[in-house]
Short mmCIF file of C-alpha atoms and ligand atoms in Angstrom, two decimals:
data_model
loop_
_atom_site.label_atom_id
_atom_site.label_comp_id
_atom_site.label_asym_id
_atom_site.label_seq_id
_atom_site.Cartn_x
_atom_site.Cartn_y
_atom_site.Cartn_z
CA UNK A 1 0.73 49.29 -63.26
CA UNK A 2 -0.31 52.97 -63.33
CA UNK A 3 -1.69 54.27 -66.40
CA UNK A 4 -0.71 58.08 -65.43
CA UNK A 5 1.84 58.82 -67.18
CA UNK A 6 4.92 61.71 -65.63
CA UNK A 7 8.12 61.62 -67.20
CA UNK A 8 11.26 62.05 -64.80
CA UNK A 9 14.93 62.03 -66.86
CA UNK A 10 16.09 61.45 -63.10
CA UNK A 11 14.62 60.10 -59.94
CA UNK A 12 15.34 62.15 -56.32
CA UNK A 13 15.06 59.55 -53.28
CA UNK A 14 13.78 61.01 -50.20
CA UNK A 15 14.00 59.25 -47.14
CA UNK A 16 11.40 59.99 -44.47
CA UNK A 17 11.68 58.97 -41.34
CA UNK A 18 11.00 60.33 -37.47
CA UNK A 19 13.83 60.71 -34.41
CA UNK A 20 13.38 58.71 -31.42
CA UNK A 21 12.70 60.14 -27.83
CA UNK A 22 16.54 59.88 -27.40
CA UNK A 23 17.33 61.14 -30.57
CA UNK A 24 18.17 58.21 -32.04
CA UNK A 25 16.81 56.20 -35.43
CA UNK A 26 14.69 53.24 -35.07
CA UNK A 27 15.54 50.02 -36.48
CA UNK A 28 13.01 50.34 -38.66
CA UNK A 29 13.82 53.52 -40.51
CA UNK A 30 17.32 52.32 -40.66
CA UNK A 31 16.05 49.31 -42.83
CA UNK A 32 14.38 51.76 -44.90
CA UNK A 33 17.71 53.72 -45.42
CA UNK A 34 19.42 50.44 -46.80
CA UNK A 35 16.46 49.96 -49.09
CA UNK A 36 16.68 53.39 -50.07
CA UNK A 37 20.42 53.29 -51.06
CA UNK A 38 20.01 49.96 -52.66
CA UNK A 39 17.79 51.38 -54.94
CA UNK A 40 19.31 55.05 -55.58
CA UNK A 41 22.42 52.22 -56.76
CA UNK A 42 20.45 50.68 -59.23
CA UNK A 43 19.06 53.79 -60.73
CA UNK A 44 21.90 55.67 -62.38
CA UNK A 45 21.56 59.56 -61.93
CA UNK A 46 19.53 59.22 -59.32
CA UNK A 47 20.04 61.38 -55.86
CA UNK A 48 19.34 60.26 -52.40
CA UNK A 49 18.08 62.67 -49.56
CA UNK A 50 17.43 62.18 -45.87
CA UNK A 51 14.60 64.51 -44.14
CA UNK A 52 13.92 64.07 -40.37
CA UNK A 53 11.65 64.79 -38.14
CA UNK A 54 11.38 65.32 -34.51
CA UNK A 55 12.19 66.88 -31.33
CA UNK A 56 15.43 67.33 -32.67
CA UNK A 57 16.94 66.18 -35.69
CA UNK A 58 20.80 66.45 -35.52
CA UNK A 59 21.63 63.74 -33.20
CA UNK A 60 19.83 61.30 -35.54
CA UNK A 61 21.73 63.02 -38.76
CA UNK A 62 25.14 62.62 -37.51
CA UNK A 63 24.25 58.58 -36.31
CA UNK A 64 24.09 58.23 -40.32
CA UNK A 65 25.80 60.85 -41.44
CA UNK A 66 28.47 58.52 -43.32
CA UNK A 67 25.49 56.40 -45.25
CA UNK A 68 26.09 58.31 -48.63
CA UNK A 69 22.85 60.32 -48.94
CA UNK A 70 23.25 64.01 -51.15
CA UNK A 71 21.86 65.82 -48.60
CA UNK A 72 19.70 66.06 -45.45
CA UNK A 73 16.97 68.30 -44.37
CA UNK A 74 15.31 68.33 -41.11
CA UNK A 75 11.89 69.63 -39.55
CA UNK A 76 12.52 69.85 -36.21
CA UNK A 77 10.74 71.12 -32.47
CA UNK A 78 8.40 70.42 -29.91
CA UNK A 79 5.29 70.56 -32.07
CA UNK A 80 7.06 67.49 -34.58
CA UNK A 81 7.98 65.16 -31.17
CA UNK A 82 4.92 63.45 -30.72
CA UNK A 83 3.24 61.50 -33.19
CA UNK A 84 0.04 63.59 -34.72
CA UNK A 85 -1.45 63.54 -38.15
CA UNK A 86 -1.90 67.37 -38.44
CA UNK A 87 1.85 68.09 -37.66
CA UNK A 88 3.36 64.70 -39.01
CA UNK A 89 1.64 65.00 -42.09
CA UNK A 90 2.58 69.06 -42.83
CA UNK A 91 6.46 68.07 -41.92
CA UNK A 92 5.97 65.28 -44.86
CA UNK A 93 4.67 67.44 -46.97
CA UNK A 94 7.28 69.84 -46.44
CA UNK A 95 10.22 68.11 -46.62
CA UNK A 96 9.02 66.11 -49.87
CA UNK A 97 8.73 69.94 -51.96
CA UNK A 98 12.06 70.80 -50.73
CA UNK A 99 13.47 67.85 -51.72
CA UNK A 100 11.20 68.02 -54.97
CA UNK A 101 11.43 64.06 -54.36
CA UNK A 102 10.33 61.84 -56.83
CA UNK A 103 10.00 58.96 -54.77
CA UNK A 104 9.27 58.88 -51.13
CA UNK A 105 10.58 55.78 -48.94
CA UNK A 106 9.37 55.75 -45.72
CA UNK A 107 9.10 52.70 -42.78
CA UNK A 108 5.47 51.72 -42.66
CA UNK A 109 5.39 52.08 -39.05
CA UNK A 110 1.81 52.92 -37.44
CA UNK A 111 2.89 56.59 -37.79
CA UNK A 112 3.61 56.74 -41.38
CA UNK A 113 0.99 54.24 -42.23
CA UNK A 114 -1.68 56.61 -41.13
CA UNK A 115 -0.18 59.60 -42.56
CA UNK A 116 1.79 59.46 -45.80
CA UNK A 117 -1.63 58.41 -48.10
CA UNK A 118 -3.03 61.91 -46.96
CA UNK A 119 0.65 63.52 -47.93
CA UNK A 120 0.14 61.73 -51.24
CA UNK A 121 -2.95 63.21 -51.70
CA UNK A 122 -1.71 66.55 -51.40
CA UNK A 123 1.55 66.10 -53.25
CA UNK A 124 -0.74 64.69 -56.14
CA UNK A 125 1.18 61.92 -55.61
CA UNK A 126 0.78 57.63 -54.89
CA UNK A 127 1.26 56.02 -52.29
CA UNK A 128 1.72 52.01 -51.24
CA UNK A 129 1.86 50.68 -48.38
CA UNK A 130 2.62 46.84 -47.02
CA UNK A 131 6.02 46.87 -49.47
CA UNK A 132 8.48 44.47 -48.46
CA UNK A 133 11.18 44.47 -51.79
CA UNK A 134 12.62 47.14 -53.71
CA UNK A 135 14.73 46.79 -56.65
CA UNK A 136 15.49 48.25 -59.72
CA UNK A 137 15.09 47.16 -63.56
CA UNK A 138 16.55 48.76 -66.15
CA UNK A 139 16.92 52.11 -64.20
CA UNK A 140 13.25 51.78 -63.21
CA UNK A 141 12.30 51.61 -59.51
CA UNK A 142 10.11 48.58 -58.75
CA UNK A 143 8.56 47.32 -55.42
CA UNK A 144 7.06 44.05 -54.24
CA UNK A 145 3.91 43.41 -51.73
CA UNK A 146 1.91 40.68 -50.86
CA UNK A 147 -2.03 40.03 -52.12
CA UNK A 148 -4.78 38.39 -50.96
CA UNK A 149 -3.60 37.48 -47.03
CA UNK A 150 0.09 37.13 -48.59
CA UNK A 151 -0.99 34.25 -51.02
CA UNK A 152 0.10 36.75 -53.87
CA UNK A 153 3.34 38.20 -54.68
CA UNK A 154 3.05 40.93 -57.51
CA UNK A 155 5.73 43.26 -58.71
CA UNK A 156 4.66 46.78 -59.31
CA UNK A 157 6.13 49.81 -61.35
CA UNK A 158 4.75 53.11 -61.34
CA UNK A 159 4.94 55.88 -63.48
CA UNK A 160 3.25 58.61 -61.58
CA UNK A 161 5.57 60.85 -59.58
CA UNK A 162 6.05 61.75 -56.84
CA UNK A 163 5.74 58.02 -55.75
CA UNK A 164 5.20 57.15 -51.40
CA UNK A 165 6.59 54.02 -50.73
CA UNK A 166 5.93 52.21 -46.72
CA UNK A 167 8.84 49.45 -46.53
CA UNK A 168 7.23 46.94 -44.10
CA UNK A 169 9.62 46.30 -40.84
CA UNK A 170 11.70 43.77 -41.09
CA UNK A 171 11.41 43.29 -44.30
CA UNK A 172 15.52 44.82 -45.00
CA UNK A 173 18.89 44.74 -44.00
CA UNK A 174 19.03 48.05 -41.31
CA UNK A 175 21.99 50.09 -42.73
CA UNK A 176 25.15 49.88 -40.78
CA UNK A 177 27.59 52.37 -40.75
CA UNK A 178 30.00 54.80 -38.89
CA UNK A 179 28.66 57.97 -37.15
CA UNK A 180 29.72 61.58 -38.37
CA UNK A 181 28.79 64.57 -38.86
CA UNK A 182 26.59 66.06 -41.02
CA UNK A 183 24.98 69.78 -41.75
CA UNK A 184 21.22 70.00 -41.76
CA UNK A 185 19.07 72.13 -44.18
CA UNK A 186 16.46 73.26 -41.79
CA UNK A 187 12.67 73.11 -43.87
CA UNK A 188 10.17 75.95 -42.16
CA UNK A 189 6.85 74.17 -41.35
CA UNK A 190 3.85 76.62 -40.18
CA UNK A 191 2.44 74.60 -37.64
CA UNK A 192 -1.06 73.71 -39.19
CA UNK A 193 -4.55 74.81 -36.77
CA UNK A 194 -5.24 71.93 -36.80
CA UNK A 195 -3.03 70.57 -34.92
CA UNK A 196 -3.97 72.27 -31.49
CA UNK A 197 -7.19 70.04 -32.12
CA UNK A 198 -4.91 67.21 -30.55
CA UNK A 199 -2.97 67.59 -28.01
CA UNK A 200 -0.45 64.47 -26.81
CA UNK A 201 -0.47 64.46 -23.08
CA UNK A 202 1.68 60.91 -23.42
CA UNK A 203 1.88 57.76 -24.27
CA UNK A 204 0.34 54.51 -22.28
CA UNK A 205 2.50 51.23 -22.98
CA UNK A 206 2.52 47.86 -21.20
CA UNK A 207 5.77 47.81 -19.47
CA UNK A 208 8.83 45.78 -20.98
CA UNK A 209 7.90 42.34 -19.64
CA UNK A 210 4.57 42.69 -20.48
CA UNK A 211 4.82 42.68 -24.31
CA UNK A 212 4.57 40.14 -25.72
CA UNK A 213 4.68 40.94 -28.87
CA UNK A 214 7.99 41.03 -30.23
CA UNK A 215 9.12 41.06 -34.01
CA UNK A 216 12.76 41.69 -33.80
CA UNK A 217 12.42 37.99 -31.70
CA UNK A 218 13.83 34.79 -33.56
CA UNK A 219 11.39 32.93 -31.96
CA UNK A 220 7.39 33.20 -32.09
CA UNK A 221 5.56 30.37 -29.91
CA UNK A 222 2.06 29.73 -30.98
CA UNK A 223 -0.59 28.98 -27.89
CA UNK A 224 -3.79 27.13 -28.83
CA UNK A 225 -7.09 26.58 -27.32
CA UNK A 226 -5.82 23.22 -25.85
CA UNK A 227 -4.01 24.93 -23.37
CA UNK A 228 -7.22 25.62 -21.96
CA UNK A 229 -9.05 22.60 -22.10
CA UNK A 230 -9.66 19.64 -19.66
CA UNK A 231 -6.55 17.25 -19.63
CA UNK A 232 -5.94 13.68 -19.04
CA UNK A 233 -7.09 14.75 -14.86
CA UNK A 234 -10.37 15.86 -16.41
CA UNK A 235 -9.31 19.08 -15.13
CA UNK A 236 -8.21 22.68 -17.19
CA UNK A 237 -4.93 24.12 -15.97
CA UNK A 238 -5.08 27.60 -17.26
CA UNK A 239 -3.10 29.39 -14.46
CA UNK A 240 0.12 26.26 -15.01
CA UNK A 241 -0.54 27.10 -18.65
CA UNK A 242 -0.05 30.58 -18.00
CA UNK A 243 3.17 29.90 -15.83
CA UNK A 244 4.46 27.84 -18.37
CA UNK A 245 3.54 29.92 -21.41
CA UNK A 246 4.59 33.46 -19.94
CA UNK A 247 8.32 32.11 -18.30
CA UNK A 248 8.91 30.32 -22.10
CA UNK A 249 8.44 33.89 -23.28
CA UNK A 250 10.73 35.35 -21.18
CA UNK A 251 13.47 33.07 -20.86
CA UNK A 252 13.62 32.72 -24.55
CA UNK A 253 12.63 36.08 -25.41
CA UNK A 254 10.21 34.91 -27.65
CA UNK A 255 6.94 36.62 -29.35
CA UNK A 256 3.47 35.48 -28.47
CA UNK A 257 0.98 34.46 -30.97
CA UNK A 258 -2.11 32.78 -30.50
CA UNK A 259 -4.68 31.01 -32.55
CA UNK A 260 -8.36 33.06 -33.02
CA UNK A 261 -10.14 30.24 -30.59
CA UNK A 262 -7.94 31.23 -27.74
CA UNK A 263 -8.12 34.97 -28.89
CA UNK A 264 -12.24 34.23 -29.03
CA UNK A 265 -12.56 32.37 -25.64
CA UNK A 266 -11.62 35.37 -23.58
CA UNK A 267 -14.37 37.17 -25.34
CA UNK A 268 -16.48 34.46 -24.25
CA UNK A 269 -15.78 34.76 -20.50
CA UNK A 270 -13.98 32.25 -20.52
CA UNK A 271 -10.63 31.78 -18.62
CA UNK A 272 -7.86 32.40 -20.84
CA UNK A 273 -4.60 33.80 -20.25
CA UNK A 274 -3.82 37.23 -18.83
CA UNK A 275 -1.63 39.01 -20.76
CA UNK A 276 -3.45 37.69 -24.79
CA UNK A 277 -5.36 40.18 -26.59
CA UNK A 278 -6.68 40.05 -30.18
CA UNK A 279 -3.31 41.79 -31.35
CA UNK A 280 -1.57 38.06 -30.80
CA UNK A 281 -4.02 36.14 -33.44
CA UNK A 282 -2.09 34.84 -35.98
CA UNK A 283 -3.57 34.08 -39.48
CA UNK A 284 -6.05 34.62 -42.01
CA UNK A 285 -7.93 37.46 -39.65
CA UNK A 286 -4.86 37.58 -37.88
CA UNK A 287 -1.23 38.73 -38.28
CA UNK A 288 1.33 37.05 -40.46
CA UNK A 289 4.61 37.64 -38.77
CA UNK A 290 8.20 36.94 -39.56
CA UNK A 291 10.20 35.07 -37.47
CA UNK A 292 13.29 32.71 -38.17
CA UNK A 293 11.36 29.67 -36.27
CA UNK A 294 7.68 28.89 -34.81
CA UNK A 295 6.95 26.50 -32.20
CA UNK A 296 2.87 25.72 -32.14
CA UNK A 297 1.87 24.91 -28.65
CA UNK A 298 -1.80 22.91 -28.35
CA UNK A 299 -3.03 24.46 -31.28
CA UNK A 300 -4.38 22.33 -34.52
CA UNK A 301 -2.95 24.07 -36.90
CA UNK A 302 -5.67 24.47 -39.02
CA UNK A 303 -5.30 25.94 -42.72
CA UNK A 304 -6.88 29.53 -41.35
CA UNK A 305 -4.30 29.62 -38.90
CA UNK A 306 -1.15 28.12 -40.48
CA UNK A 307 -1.76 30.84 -43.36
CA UNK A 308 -0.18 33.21 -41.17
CA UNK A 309 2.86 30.93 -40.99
CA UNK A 310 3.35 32.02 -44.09
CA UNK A 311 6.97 33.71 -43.44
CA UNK A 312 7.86 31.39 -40.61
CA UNK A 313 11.38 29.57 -42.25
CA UNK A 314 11.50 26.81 -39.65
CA UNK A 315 7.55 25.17 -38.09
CA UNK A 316 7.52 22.71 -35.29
CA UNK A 317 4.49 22.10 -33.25
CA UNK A 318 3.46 20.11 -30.14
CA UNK A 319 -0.03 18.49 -30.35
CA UNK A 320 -1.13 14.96 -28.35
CA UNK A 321 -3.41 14.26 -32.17
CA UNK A 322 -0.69 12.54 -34.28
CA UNK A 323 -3.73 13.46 -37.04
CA UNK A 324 -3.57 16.92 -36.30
CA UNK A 325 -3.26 19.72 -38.90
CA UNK A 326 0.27 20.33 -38.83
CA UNK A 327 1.09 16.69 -39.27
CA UNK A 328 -0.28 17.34 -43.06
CA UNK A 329 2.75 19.44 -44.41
CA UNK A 330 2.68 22.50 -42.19
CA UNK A 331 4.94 21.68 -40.02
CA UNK A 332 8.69 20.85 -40.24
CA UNK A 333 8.83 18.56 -37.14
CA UNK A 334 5.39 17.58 -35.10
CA UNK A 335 5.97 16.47 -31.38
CA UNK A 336 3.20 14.05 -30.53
CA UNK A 337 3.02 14.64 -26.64
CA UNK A 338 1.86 16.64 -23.99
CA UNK A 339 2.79 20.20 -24.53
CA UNK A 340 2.52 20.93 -20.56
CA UNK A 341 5.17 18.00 -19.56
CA UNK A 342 7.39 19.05 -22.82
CA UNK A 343 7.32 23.44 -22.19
CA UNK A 344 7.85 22.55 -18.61
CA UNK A 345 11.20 20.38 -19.66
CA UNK A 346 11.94 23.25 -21.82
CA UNK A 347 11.86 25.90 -19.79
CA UNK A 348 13.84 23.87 -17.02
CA UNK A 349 16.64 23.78 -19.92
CA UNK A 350 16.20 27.22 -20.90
CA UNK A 351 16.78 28.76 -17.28
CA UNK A 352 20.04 26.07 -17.08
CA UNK A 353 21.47 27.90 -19.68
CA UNK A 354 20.74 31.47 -18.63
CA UNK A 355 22.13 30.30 -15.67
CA UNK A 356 18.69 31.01 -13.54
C1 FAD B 1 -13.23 32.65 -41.96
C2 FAD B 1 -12.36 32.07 -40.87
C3 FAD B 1 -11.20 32.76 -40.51
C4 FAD B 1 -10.39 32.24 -39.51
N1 FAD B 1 -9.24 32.92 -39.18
C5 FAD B 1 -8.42 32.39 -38.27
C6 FAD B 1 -7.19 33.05 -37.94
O1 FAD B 1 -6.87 34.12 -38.46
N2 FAD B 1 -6.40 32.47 -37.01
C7 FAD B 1 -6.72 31.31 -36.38
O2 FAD B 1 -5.96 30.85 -35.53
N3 FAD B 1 -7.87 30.67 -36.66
C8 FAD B 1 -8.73 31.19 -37.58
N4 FAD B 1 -9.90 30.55 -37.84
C9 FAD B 1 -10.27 29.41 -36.99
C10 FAD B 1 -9.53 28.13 -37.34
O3 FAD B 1 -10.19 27.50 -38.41
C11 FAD B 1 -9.50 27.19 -36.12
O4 FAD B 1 -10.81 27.02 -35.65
C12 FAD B 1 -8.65 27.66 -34.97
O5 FAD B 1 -7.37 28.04 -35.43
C13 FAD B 1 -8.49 26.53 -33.97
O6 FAD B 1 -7.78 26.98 -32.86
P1 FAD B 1 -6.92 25.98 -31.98
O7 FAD B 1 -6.09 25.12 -32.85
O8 FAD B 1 -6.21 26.76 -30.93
O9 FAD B 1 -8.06 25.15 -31.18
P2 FAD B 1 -8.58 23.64 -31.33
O10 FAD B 1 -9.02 23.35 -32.69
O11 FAD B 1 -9.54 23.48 -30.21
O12 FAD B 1 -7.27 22.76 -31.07
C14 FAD B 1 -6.70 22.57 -29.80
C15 FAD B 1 -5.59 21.58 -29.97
O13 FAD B 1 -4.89 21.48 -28.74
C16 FAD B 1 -4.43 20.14 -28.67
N5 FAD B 1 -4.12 19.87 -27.25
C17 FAD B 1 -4.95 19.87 -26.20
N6 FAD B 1 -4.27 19.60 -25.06
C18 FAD B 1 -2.97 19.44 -25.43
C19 FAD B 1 -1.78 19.15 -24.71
N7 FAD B 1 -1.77 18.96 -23.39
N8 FAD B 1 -0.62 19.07 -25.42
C20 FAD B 1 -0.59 19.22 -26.76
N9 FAD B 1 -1.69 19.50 -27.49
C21 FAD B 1 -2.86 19.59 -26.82
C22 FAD B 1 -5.59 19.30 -29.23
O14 FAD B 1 -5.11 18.02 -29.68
C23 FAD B 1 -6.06 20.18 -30.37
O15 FAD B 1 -5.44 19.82 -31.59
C24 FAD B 1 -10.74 31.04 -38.85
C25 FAD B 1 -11.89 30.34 -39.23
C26 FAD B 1 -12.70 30.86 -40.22
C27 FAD B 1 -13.93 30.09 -40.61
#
């Protein structure tokens, strides 16, 4: 709880968020919108604002322009397209005064993570990040994040104003809702000095097959170091473990995770596969993603790894050790078999039913 003490008779909600390339909203600040009008509901007197930033602004307005929100300002232009702290951070800053917002929602994407605890810090403001519930008590905004690798839940209030809140993706229901129209308030923003410091000449992605890592997927399959060792031939099959690994992915449109001694093996020289990079380790130095199910693919399931389970509803893992880590509570169902025979018969069933 924050000792500071501001007194506000009545909260002002701003929603921060950035247009897309096309104009659009992400699915992540449209989350952040239904948090944000949850809230404003439970706080009576309270207002709720939308400022936008971009290349343009008005494309994105209008796609919510029915969600209820008092007003909606915009910072808009070239400079605000691409994502940089010096210009990112002055259109934040901006849009909060004109709003004079009291609390500041914004998604906790990797843009906004990096640059709304520097616009706190000028607004003389606090900021968290990682929050995944909002909710109000007795009038009085309150958020929820995780402690300690997400083996804590605590429930925070704050008293200090203005107040920066990053709602973790995936985290709330996106807002739904009918397109309109909607006027902007256009907020000036001297484009800092700074900024010509960086210039964005563009952006380097892996293309759309190649990512692997998906959170919007309902599925996340877990590959372990057994998919590299020697099998019952005496012999590793890392290129069929590929194979079987990367068409699984596709055909079920799934998101790859991996456990830290397949991650660690590649940094070993080792043959691993292709397309895994540290960003895929799940766990306690890894990620702890949120998926609807988890299928664990010749991996242990040891307690470092599994901790990163933490938000998967619905476990199941293949492992040929009936003793193996998941078959002591971590897992819903364990499959004692071969996990190359049993992906293989899965994918055959998958591409039946695509129609492949
Ligand atoms: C401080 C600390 C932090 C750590 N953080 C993490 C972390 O964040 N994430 C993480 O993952 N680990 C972490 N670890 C490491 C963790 O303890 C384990 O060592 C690691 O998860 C083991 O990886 P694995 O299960 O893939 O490999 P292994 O332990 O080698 O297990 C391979 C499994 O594959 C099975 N197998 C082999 N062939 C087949 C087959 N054909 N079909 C089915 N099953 C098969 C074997 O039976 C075996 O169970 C951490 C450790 C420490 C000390």
């Amino acid at each position: 709880m924050d000792k500071e003490v501001n007194s506000f008779p009545m909260e002002t909600i701003l929603l921060l968020a950035n247009s897309e390339t096309d104009g659009s909203l992400g699915k992540p600040a449209l989350e952040t919108l239904g948090a944000a009008k949850a809230l404003a509901a439970g706080i009576p007197g309270s207002r709720l604002l939308v400022g936008l930033t971009g290349q343009t602004v008005q494309p994105a307005t209008d796609s919510i322009a029915t969600c209820g929100a008092n007003g909606f300002l915009g910072v808009a232009g070239a400079d605000f397209a691409p994502s940089r702290y010096a210009t990112d951070a002055a259109a934040a800053e901006a849009l909060a005064r004109a709003a004079q917002a009291t609390i500041i929602l914004a998604p906790a994407t990797s843009r906004w993570n990096r640059t709304l605890p520097g616009v706190a810090q000028r607004l003389g403001g606090r900021v968290d990040a990682h929050v995944t519930g909002l909710s109000a008590s007795n009038g009085q905004p309150c958020v929820s994040r995780w402690y300690y690798r997400q083996r804590m839940e605590a429930v925070l209030q704050r008293t200090h104003r203005p107040w920066i809140i990053l709602v973790e993706p995936g985290t709330q229901a996106a807002w739904q809702g009918q397109p309109g129209t909607a006027t902007v308030q256009a907020v000036p923003v001297t484009v800092p000095e700074t900024s010509k410091r960086t210039t964005v000449v563009g952006v380097r992605e892996p293309a759309a097959d190649a990512q692997t890592i998906r959170p919007d997927a309902s599925l996340l399959l877990v590959a372990g170091a057994g998919w590299t060792k020697k099998q019952s031939d005496g012999q590793p099959h890392v290129k069929d473990a590929e194979k079987l690994i990367h068409d699984c992915l596709k055909l079920a449109r799934a998101s790859l995770g991996s456990s830290k001694s397949l991650v660690d093996l590649g940094g070993e020289g080792q043959a691993v596969l292709s397309f895994l990079t540290h960003l895929n380790q799940i766990g306690q130095t890894g990620s702890t993603p949120r998926h609807a199910k988890g299928l664990a693919t010749c991996c242990h399931g040891e307690e470092p790894h599994t901790v990163g389970w933490r938000f998967i509803n619905e476990r199941r893992a293949i492992n040929l050790d009936p003793n193996c880590g998941w078959a002591r509570g971590k897992a819903d169902v364990l499959y004692v078999a071969d996990a190359f025979a049993v992906m293989a018969k899965v994918n055959r069933l998958l591409a039946e039913k695509a129609g492949a």
